[in-house]
PDB file of C-alpha atoms in Angstrom:
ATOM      1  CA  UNK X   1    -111.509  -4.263 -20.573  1.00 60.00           C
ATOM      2  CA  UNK X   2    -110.037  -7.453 -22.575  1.00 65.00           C
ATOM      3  CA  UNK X   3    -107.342  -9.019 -21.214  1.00 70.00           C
ATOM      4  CA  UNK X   4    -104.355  -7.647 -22.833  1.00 72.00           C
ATOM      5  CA  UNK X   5    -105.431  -4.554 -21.197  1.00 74.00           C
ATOM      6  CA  UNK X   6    -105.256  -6.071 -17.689  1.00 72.00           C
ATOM      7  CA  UNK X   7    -101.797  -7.483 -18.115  1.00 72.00           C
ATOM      8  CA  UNK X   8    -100.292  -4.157 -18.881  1.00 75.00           C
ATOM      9  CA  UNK X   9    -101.663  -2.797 -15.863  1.00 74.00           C
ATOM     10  CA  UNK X  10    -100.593  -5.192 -14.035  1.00 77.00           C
ATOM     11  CA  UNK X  11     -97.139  -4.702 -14.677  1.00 72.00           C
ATOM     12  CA  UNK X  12     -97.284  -1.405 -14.397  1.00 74.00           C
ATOM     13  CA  UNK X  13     -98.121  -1.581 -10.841  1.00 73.00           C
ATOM     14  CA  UNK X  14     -95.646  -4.172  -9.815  1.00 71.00           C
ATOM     15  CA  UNK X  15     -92.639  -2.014 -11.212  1.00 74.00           C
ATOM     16  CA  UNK X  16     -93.960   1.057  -9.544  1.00 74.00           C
ATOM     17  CA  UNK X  17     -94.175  -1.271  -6.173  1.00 77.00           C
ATOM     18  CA  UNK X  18     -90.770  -2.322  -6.498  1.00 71.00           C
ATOM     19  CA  UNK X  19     -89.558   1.193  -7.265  1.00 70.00           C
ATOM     20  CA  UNK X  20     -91.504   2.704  -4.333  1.00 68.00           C
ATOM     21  CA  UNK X  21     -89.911   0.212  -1.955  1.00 66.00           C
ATOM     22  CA  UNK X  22     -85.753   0.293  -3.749  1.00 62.00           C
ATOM     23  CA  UNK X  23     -86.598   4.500  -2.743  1.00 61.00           C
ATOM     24  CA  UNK X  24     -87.147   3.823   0.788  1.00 57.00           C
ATOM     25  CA  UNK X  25     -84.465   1.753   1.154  1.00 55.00           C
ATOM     26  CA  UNK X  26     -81.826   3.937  -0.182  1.00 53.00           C
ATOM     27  CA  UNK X  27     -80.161   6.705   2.456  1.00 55.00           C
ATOM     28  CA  UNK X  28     -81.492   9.849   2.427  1.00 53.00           C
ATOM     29  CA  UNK X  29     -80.330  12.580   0.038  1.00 52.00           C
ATOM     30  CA  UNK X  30     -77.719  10.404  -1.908  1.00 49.00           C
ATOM     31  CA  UNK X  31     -78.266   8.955  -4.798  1.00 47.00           C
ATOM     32  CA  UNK X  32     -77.798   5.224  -5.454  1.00 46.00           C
ATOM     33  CA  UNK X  33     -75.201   4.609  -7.153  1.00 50.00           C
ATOM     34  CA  UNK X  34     -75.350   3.095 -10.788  1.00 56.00           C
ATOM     35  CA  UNK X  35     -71.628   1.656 -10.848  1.00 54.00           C
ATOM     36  CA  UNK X  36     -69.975  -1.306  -8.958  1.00 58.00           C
ATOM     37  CA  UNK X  37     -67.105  -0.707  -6.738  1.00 62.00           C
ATOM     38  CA  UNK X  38     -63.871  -2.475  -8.497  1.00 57.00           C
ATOM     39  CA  UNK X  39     -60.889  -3.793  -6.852  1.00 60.00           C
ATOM     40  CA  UNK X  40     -57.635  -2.253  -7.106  1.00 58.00           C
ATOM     41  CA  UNK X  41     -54.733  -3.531  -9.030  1.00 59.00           C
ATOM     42  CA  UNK X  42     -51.647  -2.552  -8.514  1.00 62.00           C
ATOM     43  CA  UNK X  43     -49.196  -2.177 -11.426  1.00 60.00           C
ATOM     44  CA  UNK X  44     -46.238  -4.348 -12.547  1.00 57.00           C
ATOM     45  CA  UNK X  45     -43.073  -3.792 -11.865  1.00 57.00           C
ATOM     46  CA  UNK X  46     -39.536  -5.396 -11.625  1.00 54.00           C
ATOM     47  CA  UNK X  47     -38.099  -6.783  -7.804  1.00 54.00           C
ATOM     48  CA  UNK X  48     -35.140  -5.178  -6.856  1.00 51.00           C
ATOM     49  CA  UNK X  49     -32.498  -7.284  -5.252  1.00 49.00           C
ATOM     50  CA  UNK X  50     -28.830  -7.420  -4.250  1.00 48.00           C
ATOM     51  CA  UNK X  51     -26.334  -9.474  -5.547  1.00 46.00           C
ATOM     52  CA  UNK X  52     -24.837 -12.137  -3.303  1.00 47.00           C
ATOM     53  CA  UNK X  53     -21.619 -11.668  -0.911  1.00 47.00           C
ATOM     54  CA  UNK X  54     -19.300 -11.907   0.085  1.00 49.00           C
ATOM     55  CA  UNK X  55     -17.861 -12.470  -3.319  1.00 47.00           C
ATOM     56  CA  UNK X  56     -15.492  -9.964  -4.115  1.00 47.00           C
ATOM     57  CA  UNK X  57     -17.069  -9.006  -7.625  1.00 46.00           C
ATOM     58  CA  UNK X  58     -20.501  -8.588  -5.751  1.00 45.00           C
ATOM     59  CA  UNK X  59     -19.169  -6.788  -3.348  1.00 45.00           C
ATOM     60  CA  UNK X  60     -21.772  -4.130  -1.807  1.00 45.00           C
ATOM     61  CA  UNK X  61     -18.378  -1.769  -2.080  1.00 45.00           C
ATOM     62  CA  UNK X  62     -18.442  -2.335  -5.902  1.00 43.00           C
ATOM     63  CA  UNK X  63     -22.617  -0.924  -5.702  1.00 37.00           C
ATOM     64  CA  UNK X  64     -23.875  -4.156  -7.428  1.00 38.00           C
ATOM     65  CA  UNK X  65     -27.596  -5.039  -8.120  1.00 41.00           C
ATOM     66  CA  UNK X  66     -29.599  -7.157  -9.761  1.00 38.00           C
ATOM     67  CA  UNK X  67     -32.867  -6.149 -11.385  1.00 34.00           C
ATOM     68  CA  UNK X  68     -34.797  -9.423 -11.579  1.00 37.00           C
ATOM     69  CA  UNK X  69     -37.401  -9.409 -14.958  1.00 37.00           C
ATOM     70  CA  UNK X  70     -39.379 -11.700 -16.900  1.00 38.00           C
ATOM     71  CA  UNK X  71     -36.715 -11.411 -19.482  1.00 37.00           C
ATOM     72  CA  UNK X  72     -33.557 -12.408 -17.387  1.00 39.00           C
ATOM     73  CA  UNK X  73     -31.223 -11.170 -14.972  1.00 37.00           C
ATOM     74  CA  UNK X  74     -29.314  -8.077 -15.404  1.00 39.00           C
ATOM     75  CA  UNK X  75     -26.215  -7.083 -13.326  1.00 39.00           C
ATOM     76  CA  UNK X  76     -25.633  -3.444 -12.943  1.00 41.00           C
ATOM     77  CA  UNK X  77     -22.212  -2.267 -12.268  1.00 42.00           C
ATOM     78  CA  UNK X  78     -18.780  -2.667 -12.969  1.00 47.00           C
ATOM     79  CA  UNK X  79     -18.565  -5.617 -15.530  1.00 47.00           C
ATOM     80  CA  UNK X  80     -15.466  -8.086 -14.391  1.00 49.00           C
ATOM     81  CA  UNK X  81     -13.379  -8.609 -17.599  1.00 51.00           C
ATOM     82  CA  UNK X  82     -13.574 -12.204 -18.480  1.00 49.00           C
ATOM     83  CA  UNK X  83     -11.008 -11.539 -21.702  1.00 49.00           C
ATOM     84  CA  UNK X  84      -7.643 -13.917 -22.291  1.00 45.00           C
ATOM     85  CA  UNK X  85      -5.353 -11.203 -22.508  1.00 43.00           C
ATOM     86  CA  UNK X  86      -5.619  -9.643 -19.357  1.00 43.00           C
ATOM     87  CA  UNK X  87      -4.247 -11.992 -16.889  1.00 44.00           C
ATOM     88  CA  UNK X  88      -3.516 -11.181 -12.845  1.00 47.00           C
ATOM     89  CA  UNK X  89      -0.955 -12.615 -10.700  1.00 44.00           C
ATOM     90  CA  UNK X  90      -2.659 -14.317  -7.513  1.00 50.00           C
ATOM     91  CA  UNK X  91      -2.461 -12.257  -4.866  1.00 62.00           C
ATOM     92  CA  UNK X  92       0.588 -13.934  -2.296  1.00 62.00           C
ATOM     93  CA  UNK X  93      -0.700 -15.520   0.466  1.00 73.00           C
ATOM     94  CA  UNK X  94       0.560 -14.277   3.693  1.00 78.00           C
ATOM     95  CA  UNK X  95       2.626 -16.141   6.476  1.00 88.00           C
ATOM     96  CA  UNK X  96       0.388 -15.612  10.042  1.00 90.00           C
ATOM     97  CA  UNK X  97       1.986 -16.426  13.380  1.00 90.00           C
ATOM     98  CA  UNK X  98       0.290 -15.058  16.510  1.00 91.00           C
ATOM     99  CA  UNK X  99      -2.231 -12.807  15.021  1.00 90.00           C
ATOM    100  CA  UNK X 100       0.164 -11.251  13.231  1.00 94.00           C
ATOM    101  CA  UNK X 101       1.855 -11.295   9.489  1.00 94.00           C
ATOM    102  CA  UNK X 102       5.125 -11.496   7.811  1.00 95.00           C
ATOM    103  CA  UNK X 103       6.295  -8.772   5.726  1.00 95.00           C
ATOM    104  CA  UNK X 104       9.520  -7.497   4.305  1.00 95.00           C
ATOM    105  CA  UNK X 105      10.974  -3.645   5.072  1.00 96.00           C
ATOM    106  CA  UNK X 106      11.079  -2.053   2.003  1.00 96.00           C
ATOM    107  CA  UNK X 107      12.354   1.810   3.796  1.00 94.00           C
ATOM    108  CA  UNK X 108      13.613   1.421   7.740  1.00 95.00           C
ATOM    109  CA  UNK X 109      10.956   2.262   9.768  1.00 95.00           C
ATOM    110  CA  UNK X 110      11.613   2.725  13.571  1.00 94.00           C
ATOM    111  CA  UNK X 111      10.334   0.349  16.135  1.00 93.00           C
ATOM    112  CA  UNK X 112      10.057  -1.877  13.246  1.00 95.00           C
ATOM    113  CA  UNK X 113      12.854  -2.618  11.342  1.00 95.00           C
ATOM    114  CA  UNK X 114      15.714  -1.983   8.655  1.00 94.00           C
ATOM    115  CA  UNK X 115      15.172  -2.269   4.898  1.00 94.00           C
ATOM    116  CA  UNK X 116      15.291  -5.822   4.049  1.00 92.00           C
ATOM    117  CA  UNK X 117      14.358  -7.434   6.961  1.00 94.00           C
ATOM    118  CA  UNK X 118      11.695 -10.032   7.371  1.00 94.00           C
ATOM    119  CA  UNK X 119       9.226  -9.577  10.598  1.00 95.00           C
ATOM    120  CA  UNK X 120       6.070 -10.114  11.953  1.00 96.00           C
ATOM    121  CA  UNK X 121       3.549  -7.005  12.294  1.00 96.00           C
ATOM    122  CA  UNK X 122      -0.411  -6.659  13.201  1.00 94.00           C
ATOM    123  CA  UNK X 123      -2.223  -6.705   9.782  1.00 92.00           C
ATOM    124  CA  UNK X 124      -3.729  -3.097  11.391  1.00 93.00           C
ATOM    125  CA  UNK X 125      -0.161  -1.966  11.458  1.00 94.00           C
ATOM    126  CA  UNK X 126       0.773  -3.359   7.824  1.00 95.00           C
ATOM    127  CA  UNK X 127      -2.359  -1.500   5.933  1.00 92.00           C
ATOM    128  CA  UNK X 128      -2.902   1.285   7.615  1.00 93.00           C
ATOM    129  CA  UNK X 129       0.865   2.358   7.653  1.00 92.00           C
ATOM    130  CA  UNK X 130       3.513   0.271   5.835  1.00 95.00           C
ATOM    131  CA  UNK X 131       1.754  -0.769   2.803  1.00 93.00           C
ATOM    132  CA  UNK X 132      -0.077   2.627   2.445  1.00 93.00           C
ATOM    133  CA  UNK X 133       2.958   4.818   2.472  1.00 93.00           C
ATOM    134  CA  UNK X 134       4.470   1.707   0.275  1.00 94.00           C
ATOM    135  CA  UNK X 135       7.152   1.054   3.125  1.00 95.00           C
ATOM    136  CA  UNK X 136       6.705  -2.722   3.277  1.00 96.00           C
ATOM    137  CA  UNK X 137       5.217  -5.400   0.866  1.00 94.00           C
ATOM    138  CA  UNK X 138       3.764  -9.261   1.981  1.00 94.00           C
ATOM    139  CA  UNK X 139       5.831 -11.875   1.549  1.00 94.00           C
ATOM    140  CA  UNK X 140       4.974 -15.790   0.900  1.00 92.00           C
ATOM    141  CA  UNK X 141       6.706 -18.583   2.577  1.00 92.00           C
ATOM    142  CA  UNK X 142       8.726 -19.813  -1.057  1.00 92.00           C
ATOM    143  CA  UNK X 143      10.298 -16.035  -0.963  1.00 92.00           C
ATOM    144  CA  UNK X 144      11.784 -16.502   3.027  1.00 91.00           C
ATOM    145  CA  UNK X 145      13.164 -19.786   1.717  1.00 93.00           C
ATOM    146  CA  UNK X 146      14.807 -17.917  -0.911  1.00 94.00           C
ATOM    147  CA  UNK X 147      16.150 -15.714   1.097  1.00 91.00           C
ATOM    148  CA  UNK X 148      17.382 -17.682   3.500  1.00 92.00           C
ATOM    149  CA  UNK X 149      18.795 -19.955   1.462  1.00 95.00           C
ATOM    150  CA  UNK X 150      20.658 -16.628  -0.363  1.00 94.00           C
ATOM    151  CA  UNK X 151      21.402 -15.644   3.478  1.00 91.00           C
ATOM    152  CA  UNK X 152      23.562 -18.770   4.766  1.00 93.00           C
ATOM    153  CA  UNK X 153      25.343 -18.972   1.324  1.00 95.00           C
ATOM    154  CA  UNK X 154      26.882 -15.576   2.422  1.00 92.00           C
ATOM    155  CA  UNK X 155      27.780 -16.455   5.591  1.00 91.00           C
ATOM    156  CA  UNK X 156      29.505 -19.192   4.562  1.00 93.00           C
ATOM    157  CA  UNK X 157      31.589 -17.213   1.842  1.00 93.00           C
ATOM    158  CA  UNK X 158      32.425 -14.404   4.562  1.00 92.00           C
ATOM    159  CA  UNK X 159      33.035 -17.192   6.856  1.00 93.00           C
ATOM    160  CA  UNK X 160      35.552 -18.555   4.820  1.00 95.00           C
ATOM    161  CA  UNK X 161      36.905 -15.492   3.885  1.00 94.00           C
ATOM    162  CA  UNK X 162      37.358 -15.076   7.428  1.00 95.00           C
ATOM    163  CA  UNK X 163      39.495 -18.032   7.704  1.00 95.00           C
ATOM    164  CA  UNK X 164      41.530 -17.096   5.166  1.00 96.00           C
ATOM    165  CA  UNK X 165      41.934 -13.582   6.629  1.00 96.00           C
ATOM    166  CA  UNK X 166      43.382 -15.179   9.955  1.00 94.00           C
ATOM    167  CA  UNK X 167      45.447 -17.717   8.155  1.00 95.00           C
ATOM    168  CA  UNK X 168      46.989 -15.137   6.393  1.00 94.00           C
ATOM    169  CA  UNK X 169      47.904 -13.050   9.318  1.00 94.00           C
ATOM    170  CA  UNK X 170      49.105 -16.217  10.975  1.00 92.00           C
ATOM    171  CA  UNK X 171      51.881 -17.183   8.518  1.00 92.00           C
ATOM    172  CA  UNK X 172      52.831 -13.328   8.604  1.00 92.00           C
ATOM    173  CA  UNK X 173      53.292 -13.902  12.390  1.00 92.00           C
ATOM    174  CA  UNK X 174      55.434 -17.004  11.596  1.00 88.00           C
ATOM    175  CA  UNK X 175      57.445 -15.744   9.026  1.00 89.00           C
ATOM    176  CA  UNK X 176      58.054 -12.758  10.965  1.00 86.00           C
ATOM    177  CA  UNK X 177      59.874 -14.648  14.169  1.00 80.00           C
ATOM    178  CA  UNK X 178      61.254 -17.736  11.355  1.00 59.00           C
ATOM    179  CA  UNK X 179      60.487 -20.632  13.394  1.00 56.00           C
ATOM    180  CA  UNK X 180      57.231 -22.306  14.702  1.00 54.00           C
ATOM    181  CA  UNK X 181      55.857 -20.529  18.190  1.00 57.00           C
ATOM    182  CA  UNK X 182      56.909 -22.928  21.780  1.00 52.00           C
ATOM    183  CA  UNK X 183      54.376 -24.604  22.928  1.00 45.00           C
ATOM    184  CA  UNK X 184      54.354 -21.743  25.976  1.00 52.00           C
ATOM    185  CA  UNK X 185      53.218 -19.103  24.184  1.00 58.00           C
ATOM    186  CA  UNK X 186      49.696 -18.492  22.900  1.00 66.00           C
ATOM    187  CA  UNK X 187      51.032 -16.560  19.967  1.00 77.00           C
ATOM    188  CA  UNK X 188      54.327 -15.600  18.644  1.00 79.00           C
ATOM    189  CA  UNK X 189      55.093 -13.047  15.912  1.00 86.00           C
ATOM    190  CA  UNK X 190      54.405  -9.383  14.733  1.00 90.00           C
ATOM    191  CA  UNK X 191      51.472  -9.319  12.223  1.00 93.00           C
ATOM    192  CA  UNK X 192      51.479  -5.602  11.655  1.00 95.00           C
ATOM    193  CA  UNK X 193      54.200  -2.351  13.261  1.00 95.00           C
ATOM    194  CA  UNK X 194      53.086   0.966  12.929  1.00 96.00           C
ATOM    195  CA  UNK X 195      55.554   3.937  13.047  1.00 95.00           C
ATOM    196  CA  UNK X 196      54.472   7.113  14.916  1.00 94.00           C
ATOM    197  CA  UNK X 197      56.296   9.990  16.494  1.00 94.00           C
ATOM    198  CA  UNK X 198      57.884   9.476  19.883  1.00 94.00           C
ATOM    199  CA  UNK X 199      59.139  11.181  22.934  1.00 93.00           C
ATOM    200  CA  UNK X 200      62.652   9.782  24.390  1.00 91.00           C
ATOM    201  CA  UNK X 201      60.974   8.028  26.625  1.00 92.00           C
ATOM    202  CA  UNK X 202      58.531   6.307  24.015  1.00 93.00           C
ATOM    203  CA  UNK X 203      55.509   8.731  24.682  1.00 94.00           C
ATOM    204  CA  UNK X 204      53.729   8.883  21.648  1.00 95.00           C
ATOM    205  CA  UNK X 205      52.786  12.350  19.861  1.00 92.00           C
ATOM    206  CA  UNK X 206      48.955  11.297  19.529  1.00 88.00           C
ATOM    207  CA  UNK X 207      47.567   8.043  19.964  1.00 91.00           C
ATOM    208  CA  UNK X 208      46.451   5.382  18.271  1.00 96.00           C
ATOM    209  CA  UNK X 209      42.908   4.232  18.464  1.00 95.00           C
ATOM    210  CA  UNK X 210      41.220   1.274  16.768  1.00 95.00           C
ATOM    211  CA  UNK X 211      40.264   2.975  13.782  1.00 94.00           C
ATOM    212  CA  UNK X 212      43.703   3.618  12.898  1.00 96.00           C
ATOM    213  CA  UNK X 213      44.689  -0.068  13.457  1.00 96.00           C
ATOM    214  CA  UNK X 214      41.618  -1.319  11.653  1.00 96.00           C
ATOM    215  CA  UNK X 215      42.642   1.003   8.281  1.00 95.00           C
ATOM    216  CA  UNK X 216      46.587  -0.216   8.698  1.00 96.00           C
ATOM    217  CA  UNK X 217      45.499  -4.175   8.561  1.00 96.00           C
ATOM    218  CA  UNK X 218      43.014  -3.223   5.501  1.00 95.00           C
ATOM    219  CA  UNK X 219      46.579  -1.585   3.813  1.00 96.00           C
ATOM    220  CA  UNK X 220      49.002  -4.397   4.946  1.00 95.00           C
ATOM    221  CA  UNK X 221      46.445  -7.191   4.117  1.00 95.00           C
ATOM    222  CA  UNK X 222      44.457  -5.952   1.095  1.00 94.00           C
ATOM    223  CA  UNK X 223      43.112  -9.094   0.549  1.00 93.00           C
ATOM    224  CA  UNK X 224      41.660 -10.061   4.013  1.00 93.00           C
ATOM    225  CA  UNK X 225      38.089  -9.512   5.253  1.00 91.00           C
ATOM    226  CA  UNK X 226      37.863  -6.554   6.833  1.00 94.00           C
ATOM    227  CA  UNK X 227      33.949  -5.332   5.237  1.00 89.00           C
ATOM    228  CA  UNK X 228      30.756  -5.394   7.753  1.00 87.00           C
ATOM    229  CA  UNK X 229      29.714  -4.473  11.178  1.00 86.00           C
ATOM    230  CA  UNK X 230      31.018  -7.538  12.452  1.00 88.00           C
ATOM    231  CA  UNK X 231      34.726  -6.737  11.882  1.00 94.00           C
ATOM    232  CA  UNK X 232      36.055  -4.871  14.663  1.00 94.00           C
ATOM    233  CA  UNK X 233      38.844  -4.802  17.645  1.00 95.00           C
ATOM    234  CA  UNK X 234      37.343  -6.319  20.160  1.00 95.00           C
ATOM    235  CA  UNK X 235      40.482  -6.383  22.728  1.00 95.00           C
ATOM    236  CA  UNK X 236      43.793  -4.769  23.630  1.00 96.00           C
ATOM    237  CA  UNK X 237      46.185  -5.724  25.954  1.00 95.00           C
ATOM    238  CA  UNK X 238      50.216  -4.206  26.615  1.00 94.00           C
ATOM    239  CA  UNK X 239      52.898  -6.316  26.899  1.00 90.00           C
ATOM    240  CA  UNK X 240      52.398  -6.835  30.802  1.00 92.00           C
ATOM    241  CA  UNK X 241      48.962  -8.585  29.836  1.00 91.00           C
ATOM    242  CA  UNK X 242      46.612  -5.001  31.477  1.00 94.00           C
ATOM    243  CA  UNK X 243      44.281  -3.995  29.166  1.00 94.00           C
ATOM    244  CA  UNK X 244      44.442  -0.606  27.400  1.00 93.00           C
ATOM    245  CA  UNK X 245      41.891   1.914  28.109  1.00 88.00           C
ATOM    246  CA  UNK X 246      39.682   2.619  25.373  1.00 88.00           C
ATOM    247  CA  UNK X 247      41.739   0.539  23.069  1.00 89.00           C
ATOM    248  CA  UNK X 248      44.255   3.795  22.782  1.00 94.00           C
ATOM    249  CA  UNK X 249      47.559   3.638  22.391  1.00 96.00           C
ATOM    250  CA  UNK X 250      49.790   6.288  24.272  1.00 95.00           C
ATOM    251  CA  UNK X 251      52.953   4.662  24.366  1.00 95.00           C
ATOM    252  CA  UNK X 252      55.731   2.458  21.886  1.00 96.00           C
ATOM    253  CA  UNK X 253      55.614  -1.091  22.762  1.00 95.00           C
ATOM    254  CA  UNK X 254      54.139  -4.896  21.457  1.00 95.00           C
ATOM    255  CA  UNK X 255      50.293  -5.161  22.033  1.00 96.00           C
ATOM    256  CA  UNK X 256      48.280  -7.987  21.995  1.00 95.00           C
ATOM    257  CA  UNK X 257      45.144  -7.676  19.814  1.00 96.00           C
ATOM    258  CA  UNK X 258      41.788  -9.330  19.130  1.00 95.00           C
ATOM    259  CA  UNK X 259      40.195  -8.898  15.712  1.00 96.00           C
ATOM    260  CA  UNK X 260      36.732 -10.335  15.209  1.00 96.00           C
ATOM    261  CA  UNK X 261      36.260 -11.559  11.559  1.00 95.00           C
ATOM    262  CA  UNK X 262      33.141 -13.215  11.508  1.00 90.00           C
ATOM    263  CA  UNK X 263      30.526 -14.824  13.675  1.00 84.00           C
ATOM    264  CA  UNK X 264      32.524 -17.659  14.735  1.00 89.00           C
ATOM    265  CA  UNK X 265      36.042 -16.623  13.595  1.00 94.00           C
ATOM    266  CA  UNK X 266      38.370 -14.515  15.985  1.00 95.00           C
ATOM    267  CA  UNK X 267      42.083 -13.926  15.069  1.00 94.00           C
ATOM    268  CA  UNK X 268      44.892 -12.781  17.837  1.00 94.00           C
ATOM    269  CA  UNK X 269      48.079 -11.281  16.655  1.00 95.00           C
ATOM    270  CA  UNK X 270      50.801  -8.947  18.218  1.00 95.00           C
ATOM    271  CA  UNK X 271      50.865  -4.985  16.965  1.00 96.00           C
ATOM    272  CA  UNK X 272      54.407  -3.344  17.225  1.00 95.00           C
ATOM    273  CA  UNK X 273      54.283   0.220  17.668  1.00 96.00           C
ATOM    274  CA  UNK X 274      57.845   1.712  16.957  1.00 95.00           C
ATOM    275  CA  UNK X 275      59.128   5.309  16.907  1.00 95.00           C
ATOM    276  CA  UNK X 276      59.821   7.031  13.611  1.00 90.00           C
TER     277      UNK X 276
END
């Protein structure tokens, strides 16, 4: 046996060694495996994330995401027009005092107010009733000054009206009597006589009320101010100085009245009531 022979052998019985002893090694009735066990990888995809708040076109009302890629950022959602030609008026910025905001009546609500006036309600109040049946709108600061403004230039043109109005009635008083009143007497005068149907003894056949004298000034004095709430008789007294119940005349005679004409403007004049 040369030895080229022995060499083969040789190797021959070391790999059947090392197979013998890999065989007892290796758990019973399984198989070794031939593969390696590879590590998973999990598979690409794009991070999902929410746009920012609270701004009010990332709103979460408005359902806004982002989808964050190796290409960019893309916003999903309603897109906010950027264009020239659409332009919005600011939104007014309302007046607060106490927790609570100022707001003009657009209808009269009640507990709250008439149409037109200015007054403070809970913001609760204001959007979940006034502005949502569209009874009441904000209003800024520059708008009250407006208003106001507008406001006291009317009184002062009814107040001068007023004057006028009393002025008038005066020098009807005056011209009435034909000389100036003694310095006795707080007024002298008749500014308006009414004729009405009378008993012989100067019992009157119905009576007059304060309506009836406010309508017969409007028709003597045409041009007076007799238009608002704040015009009205405000006192009646006979010609012994007792006032007259309910402001009713029942009787012929000189009264004493008291007209109110304005916030600070009164005027007194004498009513004659005669028989027809």
């Amino acid at each position: 046996m040369n030895f080229t022979t022995r060499l083969s052998l040789l190797v021959v019985v070391v790999c059947s060694m090392a197979e013998a002893k890999s065989s007892a090694a290796a758990p019973p009735n399984k198989a070794a495996s031939t593969y390696s066990r590879a590590s998973f990888v999990p598979p690409a995809s794009p991070t999902l994330t929410k746009a920012g708040w609270p701004s009010a076109a990332n709103h979460p009302s408005r359902v806004q995401k982002q989808i964050v890629t190796g290409y960019g950022t893309e916003l999903l959602g309603r897109k906010k027009n950027t264009g020239s030609s659409s332009t919005k008026t600011a939104a007014v910025p309302p007046v607060t005092k106490n927790g609570k905001i100022q707001i003009k009546i657009l209808t009269s609500v009640p507990n709250i107010g008439q149409a037109g006036d200015i007054v403070f309600v809970s913001s609760a109040v204001f959007q979940n009733q006034l502005q949502r049946q569209k009874k009441a709108r904000l209003i800024s600061a520059e708008e009250v000054a407006l208003i106001e403004a507008e406001k006291q230039k009317e009184e002062a043109e009814a107040t001068q009206k007023a004057i006028d109005t009393k002025k008038m009635m005066e020098e009807t008083m005056l011209a009435s009597v034909g000389e100036e009143c003694s310095t006795d007497q707080d007024i002298c005068g008749v500014a308006l006589t009414m004729k009405r149907k009378a008993g012989p003894e100067g019992n009157l056949f119905g009576g007059i009320n304060p309506k009836m004298i406010m309508e017969e000034l409007a028709n003597a004095f045409p041009d007076g101010s007799w238009e608002g709430k704040q015009v009205k008789l405000t006192d009646m007294k006979d010609s012994d100085g007792k006032d007259v119940k309910k402001k009713d005349i029942k009787h012929t005679g000189e009264y004493t009245c008291v007209v109110k004409l304005g916030s600070d403007v009164d005027v007194t004049f004498i009513l004659s009531v005669v028989a027809e």
